[in-house]
XYZ file of N, CA and C in Angstrom:
399
model
N 0.858 -1.182 0.000
C 0.000 0.000 0.000
C 0.898 1.236 0.000
N 0.514 2.227 -0.819
C 1.298 3.462 -0.847
C 1.138 4.207 0.464
N 2.093 5.103 0.750
C 2.118 5.765 2.053
C 0.989 6.766 2.257
N 0.521 7.405 1.173
C -0.610 8.322 1.290
C -1.290 8.452 -0.067
N -2.517 8.955 -0.036
C -3.289 9.197 -1.256
C -3.577 10.690 -1.329
N -3.572 11.220 -2.540
C -3.828 12.642 -2.725
C -5.219 12.842 -3.292
N -6.006 13.654 -2.595
C -7.373 13.960 -3.003
C -7.440 15.442 -3.345
N -7.769 15.727 -4.609
C -7.949 17.098 -5.046
C -9.385 17.505 -4.740
N -9.563 18.624 -4.059
C -10.888 19.128 -3.716
C -11.078 20.477 -4.403
N -12.074 20.530 -5.309
C -12.350 21.764 -6.035
C -13.684 22.348 -5.591
N -13.640 23.582 -5.088
C -14.832 24.361 -4.768
C -14.396 25.801 -4.580
N -15.236 26.724 -5.022
C -14.950 28.132 -4.766
C -15.325 28.514 -3.342
N -16.003 27.612 -2.641
C -16.495 27.854 -1.278
C -15.591 27.147 -0.259
N -14.909 27.922 0.562
C -14.012 27.354 1.571
C -14.760 26.452 2.544
N -16.039 26.753 2.826
C -16.813 25.910 3.742
C -17.054 24.525 3.143
N -17.282 24.443 1.847
C -17.471 23.143 1.199
C -16.173 22.349 1.246
N -15.056 22.997 0.986
C -13.770 22.304 1.059
C -13.520 21.788 2.478
N -13.891 22.578 3.480
C -13.732 22.144 4.872
C -14.642 20.958 5.186
N -15.884 20.972 4.679
C -16.798 19.835 4.878
C -16.174 18.552 4.352
N -15.560 18.632 3.186
C -14.937 17.454 2.569
C -13.800 16.947 3.448
N -12.926 17.832 3.872
C -11.796 17.430 4.720
C -12.280 16.785 6.015
N -13.262 17.400 6.655
C -13.759 16.879 7.928
C -14.481 15.545 7.754
N -15.238 15.409 6.676
C -15.986 14.167 6.446
C -15.046 12.998 6.163
N -13.979 13.244 5.431
C -13.045 12.171 5.084
C -12.144 11.824 6.256
N -11.811 12.809 7.054
C -10.866 12.565 8.135
C -9.476 12.313 7.570
N -8.625 11.767 8.398
C -7.255 11.490 7.961
C -7.176 10.225 7.120
N -8.105 9.304 7.383
C -8.109 8.025 6.666
C -9.557 7.578 6.557
N -10.154 7.610 5.359
C -11.578 7.310 5.231
C -11.947 5.856 5.526
N -10.982 4.938 5.445
C -11.216 3.526 5.786
C -9.872 2.910 6.164
N -9.916 1.841 6.937
C -8.676 1.242 7.431
C -7.849 0.567 6.337
N -8.476 0.213 5.214
C -7.741 -0.485 4.155
C -7.251 0.430 3.040
N -7.345 1.735 3.238
C -6.791 2.697 2.280
C -5.767 3.558 3.011
N -4.819 4.115 2.265
C -3.806 4.945 2.932
C -4.398 6.254 3.456
N -3.693 6.896 4.365
C -4.123 8.223 4.821
C -4.196 9.170 3.623
N -5.076 10.158 3.723
C -5.246 11.082 2.599
C -4.618 12.437 2.900
N -4.103 13.027 1.837
C -3.613 14.399 1.865
C -4.505 15.162 0.901
N -4.939 16.338 1.307
C -5.854 17.123 0.487
C -5.110 18.224 -0.236
N -5.492 18.399 -1.484
C -4.981 19.471 -2.305
C -6.198 20.292 -2.702
N -6.304 21.511 -2.160
C -7.497 22.327 -2.376
C -7.292 23.297 -3.531
N -8.317 23.391 -4.379
C -8.305 24.314 -5.517
C -9.615 25.094 -5.514
N -9.521 26.392 -5.787
C -10.719 27.238 -5.823
C -11.052 27.707 -7.234
N -10.181 27.384 -8.208
C -10.410 27.825 -9.586
C -10.136 26.679 -10.553
N -10.743 26.767 -11.728
C -10.508 25.763 -12.766
C -9.049 25.733 -13.212
N -8.401 26.876 -13.453
C -6.986 26.803 -13.845
C -6.117 26.068 -12.818
N -6.411 26.242 -11.541
C -5.642 25.542 -10.504
C -5.871 24.033 -10.585
N -7.111 23.619 -10.844
C -7.419 22.186 -10.989
C -6.634 21.605 -12.155
N -6.695 22.268 -13.296
C -6.007 21.765 -14.495
C -4.494 21.702 -14.286
N -3.941 22.693 -13.599
C -2.502 22.706 -13.317
C -2.106 21.517 -12.444
N -2.881 21.259 -11.405
C -2.560 20.149 -10.500
C -2.721 18.793 -11.193
N -3.752 18.651 -12.034
C -3.933 17.391 -12.753
C -2.802 17.174 -13.756
N -2.345 18.242 -14.370
C -1.219 18.135 -15.296
C 0.049 17.715 -14.560
N 0.200 18.204 -13.355
C 1.364 17.859 -12.527
C 1.353 16.368 -12.178
N 0.153 15.805 -11.984
C 0.031 14.368 -11.696
C 0.010 14.065 -10.206
N -0.164 12.792 -9.904
C -0.146 12.335 -8.518
C -1.474 12.445 -7.791
N -2.548 12.771 -8.508
C -3.873 12.886 -7.880
C -4.539 11.513 -7.944
N -5.051 11.050 -6.813
C -5.704 9.743 -6.761
C -7.209 9.830 -6.944
N -7.843 10.873 -6.417
C -9.284 11.086 -6.553
C -9.540 12.586 -6.593
N -10.530 12.986 -7.400
C -10.970 14.382 -7.436
C -12.354 14.474 -6.798
N -12.545 15.458 -5.949
C -13.862 15.769 -5.402
C -14.209 17.152 -5.945
N -15.267 17.216 -6.759
C -15.623 18.456 -7.434
C -16.988 18.950 -6.968
N -17.075 20.227 -6.688
C -18.314 20.860 -6.259
C -19.126 21.254 -7.489
N -20.254 20.584 -7.684
C -21.126 20.882 -8.811
C -21.728 22.270 -8.752
N -21.697 22.890 -7.581
C -22.279 24.219 -7.400
C -21.229 25.332 -7.451
N -19.969 24.986 -7.772
C -18.906 25.992 -7.814
C -19.194 27.022 -8.908
N -18.677 28.230 -8.691
C -18.880 29.338 -9.618
C -17.513 29.938 -9.937
N -17.186 30.304 -11.138
C -18.016 30.278 -12.332
C -17.983 28.940 -13.069
N -16.976 28.114 -12.817
C -16.889 26.811 -13.484
C -17.446 25.748 -12.550
N -18.627 25.240 -12.849
C -19.250 24.216 -12.020
C -18.549 22.880 -12.150
N -18.627 22.100 -11.093
C -17.954 20.808 -11.054
C -18.404 19.835 -12.124
N -19.659 19.937 -12.568
C -20.136 19.021 -13.612
C -19.416 19.262 -14.926
N -19.293 20.521 -15.312
C -18.571 20.852 -16.533
C -17.088 20.546 -16.411
N -16.525 20.808 -15.233
C -15.116 20.506 -14.988
C -14.894 19.004 -15.113
N -15.801 18.219 -14.544
C -15.677 16.768 -14.606
C -15.671 16.290 -16.055
N -16.625 16.746 -16.822
C -16.693 16.329 -18.229
C -15.421 16.740 -18.979
N -14.939 17.942 -18.703
C -13.731 18.421 -19.363
C -12.525 17.555 -19.022
N -12.322 17.260 -17.743
C -11.130 16.491 -17.377
C -11.244 15.039 -17.828
N -12.454 14.498 -17.867
C -12.629 13.137 -18.380
C -12.242 13.071 -19.855
N -12.475 14.166 -20.603
C -12.108 14.234 -22.017
C -10.630 14.537 -22.228
N -10.039 15.346 -21.350
C -8.718 15.902 -21.626
C -7.560 15.319 -20.827
N -7.826 14.685 -19.697
C -6.741 14.205 -18.834
C -6.535 12.706 -19.051
N -5.341 12.344 -19.498
C -4.996 10.936 -19.693
C -5.043 10.217 -18.350
N -5.711 9.091 -18.319
C -5.906 8.303 -17.097
C -6.431 9.187 -15.961
N -7.510 9.879 -16.277
C -8.142 10.782 -15.310
C -8.479 10.029 -14.027
N -8.167 10.609 -12.866
C -8.538 9.960 -11.610
C -10.060 9.887 -11.462
N -10.539 8.974 -10.627
C -11.976 8.919 -10.368
C -12.467 10.249 -9.799
N -13.723 10.567 -10.103
C -14.304 11.836 -9.676
C -15.538 11.588 -8.823
N -15.565 12.226 -7.662
C -16.739 12.261 -6.797
C -17.320 13.656 -6.937
N -18.538 13.725 -7.458
C -19.184 15.001 -7.730
C -20.177 15.337 -6.623
N -20.051 16.515 -6.059
C -20.991 16.994 -5.045
C -22.070 17.800 -5.756
N -23.313 17.366 -5.611
C -24.419 18.007 -6.319
C -25.332 18.720 -5.334
N -26.048 19.718 -5.837
C -26.910 20.538 -4.993
C -28.153 19.812 -4.519
N -28.691 18.914 -5.368
C -29.918 18.191 -5.024
C -29.815 16.754 -5.534
N -30.409 15.813 -4.830
C -30.383 14.421 -5.307
C -30.962 14.281 -6.715
N -31.903 15.156 -7.080
C -32.523 15.101 -8.404
C -31.529 15.422 -9.522
N -30.372 15.977 -9.175
C -29.366 16.316 -10.175
C -28.435 15.154 -10.509
N -28.739 13.972 -9.973
C -27.866 12.818 -10.212
C -27.737 12.499 -11.698
N -28.775 12.738 -12.478
C -28.690 12.461 -13.909
C -27.644 13.355 -14.581
N -27.456 14.578 -14.064
C -26.426 15.459 -14.601
C -25.027 14.932 -14.273
N -24.893 14.293 -13.128
C -23.613 13.674 -12.772
C -23.283 12.562 -13.763
N -24.306 11.844 -14.223
C -24.103 10.807 -15.237
C -23.620 11.444 -16.536
N -24.235 12.553 -16.932
C -23.814 13.271 -18.131
C -22.345 13.693 -18.029
N -21.936 14.128 -16.848
C -20.573 14.624 -16.670
C -19.550 13.494 -16.584
N -20.028 12.255 -16.502
C -19.190 11.052 -16.410
C -18.469 10.923 -15.071
N -19.098 11.451 -14.022
C -18.547 11.294 -12.670
C -18.630 9.827 -12.268
N -17.676 9.393 -11.462
C -17.658 8.015 -10.988
C -18.623 7.805 -9.830
N -18.923 8.879 -9.120
C -19.876 8.830 -8.007
C -20.397 10.244 -7.776
N -21.574 10.328 -7.159
C -22.157 11.638 -6.847
C -22.901 11.553 -5.528
N -22.907 12.652 -4.821
C -23.696 12.765 -3.592
C -24.100 14.206 -3.375
N -25.220 14.351 -2.691
C -25.792 15.684 -2.484
C -25.100 16.413 -1.339
N -25.041 17.725 -1.489
C -24.589 18.605 -0.413
C -25.751 18.855 0.527
N -25.566 19.104 1.809
C -24.287 19.089 2.495
C -23.743 17.667 2.609
N -22.441 17.565 2.781
C -21.761 16.283 2.845
C -22.199 15.518 4.092
N -22.601 14.262 3.892
C -22.940 13.354 5.005
C -21.670 12.542 5.275
N -21.040 12.695 6.449
C -19.706 12.146 6.688
C -19.540 10.651 6.454
N -20.434 9.819 6.942
C -20.251 8.372 6.799
C -20.359 7.964 5.331
N -21.379 8.452 4.659
C -21.560 8.138 3.239
C -20.383 8.669 2.422
N -19.930 9.875 2.729
C -18.816 10.465 1.995
C -17.547 9.634 2.171
N -17.213 9.289 3.412
C -15.997 8.514 3.676
C -16.057 7.160 2.974
N -17.215 6.494 3.001
C -17.360 5.209 2.318
C -17.159 5.341 0.812
N -17.760 6.362 0.230
C -17.654 6.569 -1.216
C -16.227 6.937 -1.609
N -15.600 7.817 -0.846
C -14.216 8.195 -1.122
C -13.301 6.975 -1.013
N -13.476 6.169 0.019
C -12.656 4.967 0.188
C -12.838 4.010 -0.994
N -14.059 3.867 -1.467
C -14.328 2.998 -2.612
C -13.588 3.495 -3.862
N -13.618 4.793 -4.106
C -12.923 5.354 -5.259
C -11.407 5.232 -5.115
N -10.909 5.389 -3.897
C -9.476 5.203 -3.663
C -9.067 3.761 -3.921
N -9.864 2.810 -3.460
C -9.563 1.401 -3.711
C -9.491 1.131 -5.207
N -10.462 1.662 -5.923
C -10.514 1.481 -7.379
C -9.260 2.041 -8.037
N -8.898 3.246 -7.676
C -7.732 3.907 -8.286
C -6.433 3.194 -7.915
N -6.292 2.840 -6.657
C -5.033 2.230 -6.212
C -4.873 0.816 -6.764
N -5.985 0.125 -7.008
C -5.928 -1.201 -7.610
C -5.514 -1.093 -9.070
N -6.087 -0.124 -9.778
C -5.762 0.088 -11.193
C -4.313 0.531 -11.335
N -3.865 1.401 -10.433
C -2.510 1.935 -10.506
C -1.432 0.968 -10.071
N -1.802 -0.110 -9.408
C -0.802 -1.059 -8.875
C -0.169 -1.904 -9.962
């Protein structure tokens, strides 16, 4: 198992980024490595970090402004070679169909529910770390 996993968190809202960090904790499950968070508040910052590499999972805020997480997700799925799995945070459960359009690997409604979030993040980390091994 690698020593840590890097989770990119994109939101223009610092409170949403804090919700993600708190919900995941230091280690979302005992069988995945501890996580380190890389926070981005703008689309250019997200693209720069993905180009740099080393991201294991992306958590994107579908309600971010001006570039919403759904559009960002679709863009990176098209443009980033071996794009990491994406967990999309949506404003309402009814928006899940839009998460499908964006090709997100998972979606959940805001506000973040800690147990569900940690389970989903751990699942995406397992998927990524298994593929990368």
